[in-house]
Amino acid sequence: MTAPCTYVIFGAAGNLSREKLMPALYHLEVAGKLPEGTRILATGRRDWDDEQCREQVRGWVEQKARGQLDELVFGRFARRLSYCKVDLSDDSAWQGLAACLQPGNGMPQNMAFYMAIRPADFGPVVASLGGVGLLEESAGWRRVVIEKPFGYDLDSARQLQQQLLRHLHEEQIYRIDHYLGKSTVQNVLVFRFANTMLEPLWNRNYIDHVQITHSEAHGVGTRAAYYDDSGAMRDMIQSHLLQLLTLVAMEPPASMEAESLRNEKVKVLKSLRPIPPDQVDDYAFRAQYAAGRVDGKQVPGYLDEENIPADSRTETYAAMKLYVDNWRWRGVPFYLRTGKRLAEKQSQISICFRHPPQQFFRDTQAGVMKQNWIILGIQPCECLQMEVTVKEPGLEMHTRRVSLDASLLGKDEIRIDAYEELLLDVIDGDRSLFLRYDEVESAWNAVDPVIRHWADDKSPLNRYPAGSWGPEASRRLFEKEDQRWRHGLNPNA
């Protein structure tokens, strides 16, 4: 049986806690997954007592609960919840936090500290925890959960790692990427390694190219300040999309044990072909959304959004072409793209196979055979689609494409939020879905030449109208004339 712990949430009144962490912990309570005796300590600058905190959390959970709030379950959940005022900039507050976490207050001495705070505060908060002895493991384990981004670039990631290692060892650091907690993302591993019919085809001999897409219909919203400092490359490609690339390209791990899994992912990242600084434009593309229409409504361009500087050069659309230079994938391009204010919300992995030989159909009316695709839908459609070519009914040899579709979510199955699994993995000490430092460093190493080049490049940014699929000019990344971005699950998209 898993021992109880104390979950300490820094930034408990912030957006991440309201939208994800507290609802996820409540749903774990509903499922009976929280160990008996586990406590949750919310921290922040507000002058709340325990009851005021519980009332606030109740409102957040009511908005996000699957179905109606269960009063009995929430009562049990609320009894786990306490509040401690902690101003991160007040040195005296840390002794108060240490006092709140004493065993005499009913707090289990296994502790997980969740950093739902600004990235700039990660290092100082860990230093403050270490300064009052809260990271010592003499009475129980101590784990620190770090949200992305881990650093702003390669140099800052290294500096942050050095800061953390002054007070922690690597096994205590849980770098979270919530994408890895999505069941459909984990299904990439199952799809690849539990179906033997795919393995002979999963290589450069049969696969023409791979596309990994994450598109969003909304703009920057309330994240303007954060987003304008990061942009699409840092926000999505360096983290989520490169993680998806590793799952597609990795070799079979010896087991699902954390180190085996992460070793294979790191091998992929270290096999990425370096981008020459003077050839960045051949491998990467950026753009910024202009005004347009989304869902029939007129929306402003990025530069007209609230709290965005009028001269901002932050990209809201980024695309990359990468190569994995190993025996399996040499010469196969991986195209990654992400953007805001695109035509629809969508995340998917699209595997395009090579053209079949045309000789067999040369003397028929079948025409040029189109390529087969395998589509792994991540959101909003959690599905698997395989596109094949078949003969049309009739006397002539005409062909058409059909889709073999399978939903990954059964009719009565419930979609579990990624944070539920990841929060539970922290309690269980399962690090397989969290990032090891060399993964983070290798990912930064892949995009750092692009980030540096864009910082120095003052040429006008490409624009694309909100509600479109992005700038047509991004097609310049494709190697072949007949290659194009894949939009959605429609075979003709």
Short mmCIF file of N, CA, C and O in Angstrom, two decimals, residues 75-129:
data_model
loop_
_atom_site.label_atom_id
_atom_site.label_comp_id
_atom_site.label_asym_id
_atom_site.label_seq_id
_atom_site.Cartn_x
_atom_site.Cartn_y
_atom_site.Cartn_z
N GLY A 75 -16.67 16.49 0.84
CA GLY A 75 -16.44 16.67 2.27
C GLY A 75 -15.21 15.94 2.74
O GLY A 75 -14.42 16.47 3.54
N ARG A 76 -15.03 14.72 2.25
CA ARG A 76 -13.83 13.95 2.59
C ARG A 76 -12.58 14.63 2.03
O ARG A 76 -11.54 14.71 2.69
N PHE A 77 -12.68 15.13 0.79
CA PHE A 77 -11.57 15.83 0.15
C PHE A 77 -11.22 17.11 0.91
O PHE A 77 -10.04 17.42 1.14
N ALA A 78 -12.25 17.86 1.32
CA ALA A 78 -12.02 19.13 2.01
C ALA A 78 -11.30 18.93 3.34
O ALA A 78 -10.52 19.79 3.76
N ARG A 79 -11.54 17.81 4.00
CA ARG A 79 -10.87 17.55 5.27
C ARG A 79 -9.37 17.32 5.10
O ARG A 79 -8.60 17.46 6.05
N ARG A 80 -8.97 16.99 3.91
CA ARG A 80 -7.53 16.84 3.63
C ARG A 80 -6.86 18.20 3.41
O ARG A 80 -5.64 18.31 3.46
N LEU A 81 -7.65 19.22 3.13
CA LEU A 81 -7.15 20.49 2.60
C LEU A 81 -6.92 21.52 3.70
O LEU A 81 -7.79 21.77 4.52
N SER A 82 -5.74 22.13 3.69
CA SER A 82 -5.40 23.22 4.61
C SER A 82 -4.77 24.34 3.82
O SER A 82 -4.40 24.17 2.65
N TYR A 83 -4.60 25.49 4.50
CA TYR A 83 -4.01 26.65 3.82
C TYR A 83 -2.92 27.25 4.70
O TYR A 83 -3.06 27.31 5.93
N CYS A 84 -1.85 27.70 4.04
CA CYS A 84 -0.77 28.39 4.74
C CYS A 84 -0.35 29.59 3.90
O CYS A 84 -0.01 29.42 2.71
N LYS A 85 -0.38 30.77 4.49
CA LYS A 85 0.03 31.96 3.76
C LYS A 85 1.54 31.95 3.61
O LYS A 85 2.28 31.89 4.59
N VAL A 86 2.00 32.02 2.35
CA VAL A 86 3.44 32.06 2.05
C VAL A 86 3.67 33.08 0.95
O VAL A 86 3.28 32.87 -0.20
N ASP A 87 4.30 34.19 1.31
CA ASP A 87 4.74 35.16 0.32
C ASP A 87 6.15 34.76 -0.09
O ASP A 87 7.08 34.77 0.72
N LEU A 88 6.31 34.39 -1.36
CA LEU A 88 7.58 33.83 -1.80
C LEU A 88 8.75 34.79 -1.61
O LEU A 88 9.90 34.36 -1.50
N SER A 89 8.46 36.08 -1.56
CA SER A 89 9.54 37.06 -1.43
C SER A 89 9.87 37.41 0.02
O SER A 89 10.77 38.18 0.29
N ASP A 90 9.11 36.82 0.96
CA ASP A 90 9.29 37.12 2.38
C ASP A 90 10.09 35.99 3.04
O ASP A 90 9.60 34.87 3.20
N ASP A 91 11.32 36.28 3.40
CA ASP A 91 12.19 35.24 3.98
C ASP A 91 11.60 34.63 5.24
O ASP A 91 11.79 33.43 5.51
N SER A 92 10.88 35.42 6.02
CA SER A 92 10.33 34.92 7.28
C SER A 92 9.18 33.94 7.06
O SER A 92 8.83 33.17 7.96
N ALA A 93 8.59 33.96 5.87
CA ALA A 93 7.43 33.09 5.61
C ALA A 93 7.82 31.62 5.60
O ALA A 93 6.98 30.74 5.85
N TRP A 94 9.08 31.31 5.30
CA TRP A 94 9.47 29.91 5.15
C TRP A 94 9.52 29.18 6.48
O TRP A 94 9.23 27.97 6.54
N GLN A 95 9.87 29.88 7.55
CA GLN A 95 9.79 29.25 8.87
C GLN A 95 8.34 28.94 9.22
O GLN A 95 8.04 27.91 9.83
N GLY A 96 7.43 29.84 8.80
CA GLY A 96 6.01 29.58 9.03
C GLY A 96 5.53 28.36 8.27
O GLY A 96 4.74 27.56 8.79
N LEU A 97 6.01 28.19 7.04
CA LEU A 97 5.65 27.00 6.27
C LEU A 97 6.19 25.74 6.93
O LEU A 97 5.48 24.72 7.04
N ALA A 98 7.43 25.81 7.41
CA ALA A 98 8.01 24.64 8.09
C ALA A 98 7.20 24.28 9.32
O ALA A 98 7.00 23.08 9.63
N ALA A 99 6.69 25.29 10.02
CA ALA A 99 5.86 25.02 11.20
C ALA A 99 4.55 24.36 10.81
O ALA A 99 4.07 23.43 11.49
N CYS A 100 3.94 24.82 9.70
CA CYS A 100 2.69 24.21 9.22
C CYS A 100 2.86 22.74 8.88
O CYS A 100 1.93 21.94 9.01
N LEU A 101 4.06 22.37 8.45
CA LEU A 101 4.30 21.02 7.97
C LEU A 101 4.82 20.07 9.05
O LEU A 101 5.23 18.95 8.74
N GLN A 102 4.78 20.50 10.29
CA GLN A 102 5.21 19.62 11.38
C GLN A 102 4.26 18.43 11.56
O GLN A 102 3.05 18.56 11.34
N PRO A 103 4.79 17.28 11.97
CA PRO A 103 3.92 16.11 12.20
C PRO A 103 2.80 16.39 13.19
O PRO A 103 1.72 15.80 13.08
N GLY A 104 3.05 17.28 14.15
CA GLY A 104 2.03 17.60 15.14
C GLY A 104 0.78 18.22 14.53
O GLY A 104 -0.29 18.20 15.15
N ASN A 105 0.88 18.75 13.32
CA ASN A 105 -0.28 19.30 12.62
C ASN A 105 -0.95 18.28 11.71
O ASN A 105 -1.80 18.63 10.89
N GLY A 106 -0.57 17.03 11.88
CA GLY A 106 -1.20 15.96 11.09
C GLY A 106 -0.67 15.83 9.68
O GLY A 106 -1.32 15.20 8.84
N MET A 107 0.49 16.41 9.43
CA MET A 107 1.05 16.38 8.08
C MET A 107 2.00 15.20 7.92
O MET A 107 3.02 15.12 8.61
N PRO A 108 1.70 14.28 6.99
CA PRO A 108 2.65 13.20 6.72
C PRO A 108 4.00 13.77 6.30
O PRO A 108 4.07 14.81 5.64
N GLN A 109 5.05 13.08 6.64
CA GLN A 109 6.39 13.60 6.39
C GLN A 109 6.96 13.20 5.03
O GLN A 109 8.08 13.59 4.69
N ASN A 110 6.24 12.41 4.26
CA ASN A 110 6.52 12.30 2.83
C ASN A 110 5.90 13.53 2.19
O ASN A 110 4.69 13.79 2.36
N MET A 111 6.66 14.30 1.44
CA MET A 111 6.15 15.57 0.93
C MET A 111 6.48 15.75 -0.55
O MET A 111 7.59 15.48 -0.99
N ALA A 112 5.46 16.23 -1.29
CA ALA A 112 5.63 16.62 -2.69
C ALA A 112 5.33 18.11 -2.80
O ALA A 112 4.27 18.57 -2.38
N PHE A 113 6.28 18.85 -3.35
CA PHE A 113 6.13 20.30 -3.51
C PHE A 113 5.88 20.60 -4.99
O PHE A 113 6.74 20.33 -5.84
N TYR A 114 4.70 21.14 -5.28
CA TYR A 114 4.31 21.40 -6.66
C TYR A 114 4.52 22.88 -6.98
O TYR A 114 3.91 23.74 -6.37
N MET A 115 5.36 23.16 -8.00
CA MET A 115 5.70 24.53 -8.36
C MET A 115 4.75 25.07 -9.43
O MET A 115 5.08 25.13 -10.62
N ALA A 116 3.54 25.47 -9.04
CA ALA A 116 2.58 26.09 -9.96
C ALA A 116 2.79 27.60 -9.94
O ALA A 116 1.86 28.38 -9.67
N ILE A 117 4.02 28.01 -10.22
CA ILE A 117 4.45 29.40 -10.06
C ILE A 117 5.26 29.82 -11.30
O ILE A 117 5.49 29.02 -12.20
N ARG A 118 5.69 31.07 -11.30
CA ARG A 118 6.50 31.57 -12.41
C ARG A 118 7.81 30.79 -12.51
O ARG A 118 8.43 30.48 -11.48
N PRO A 119 8.26 30.49 -13.74
CA PRO A 119 9.53 29.78 -13.89
C PRO A 119 10.69 30.48 -13.20
O PRO A 119 11.62 29.82 -12.70
N ALA A 120 10.66 31.81 -13.15
CA ALA A 120 11.75 32.55 -12.52
C ALA A 120 11.85 32.25 -11.03
O ALA A 120 12.90 32.48 -10.41
N ASP A 121 10.78 31.73 -10.43
CA ASP A 121 10.76 31.46 -8.99
C ASP A 121 11.17 30.03 -8.63
O ASP A 121 11.30 29.71 -7.45
N PHE A 122 11.35 29.16 -9.63
CA PHE A 122 11.67 27.76 -9.32
C PHE A 122 12.93 27.66 -8.46
O PHE A 122 12.92 27.02 -7.40
N GLY A 123 14.02 28.26 -8.92
CA GLY A 123 15.28 28.17 -8.19
C GLY A 123 15.23 28.79 -6.81
O GLY A 123 15.61 28.14 -5.82
N PRO A 124 14.74 30.04 -6.68
CA PRO A 124 14.66 30.65 -5.34
C PRO A 124 13.77 29.89 -4.37
O PRO A 124 14.10 29.79 -3.17
N VAL A 125 12.63 29.34 -4.83
CA VAL A 125 11.75 28.60 -3.93
C VAL A 125 12.43 27.33 -3.44
O VAL A 125 12.36 26.99 -2.24
N VAL A 126 13.10 26.61 -4.32
CA VAL A 126 13.82 25.40 -3.90
C VAL A 126 14.91 25.77 -2.89
O VAL A 126 15.11 25.08 -1.88
N ALA A 127 15.60 26.87 -3.14
CA ALA A 127 16.64 27.32 -2.21
C ALA A 127 16.04 27.64 -0.84
O ALA A 127 16.62 27.30 0.21
N SER A 128 14.87 28.28 -0.83
CA SER A 128 14.22 28.62 0.44
C SER A 128 13.75 27.37 1.18
O SER A 128 13.87 27.27 2.41
N LEU A 129 13.22 26.39 0.43
CA LEU A 129 12.83 25.13 1.06
C LEU A 129 14.05 24.44 1.67
O LEU A 129 13.99 23.91 2.79
#
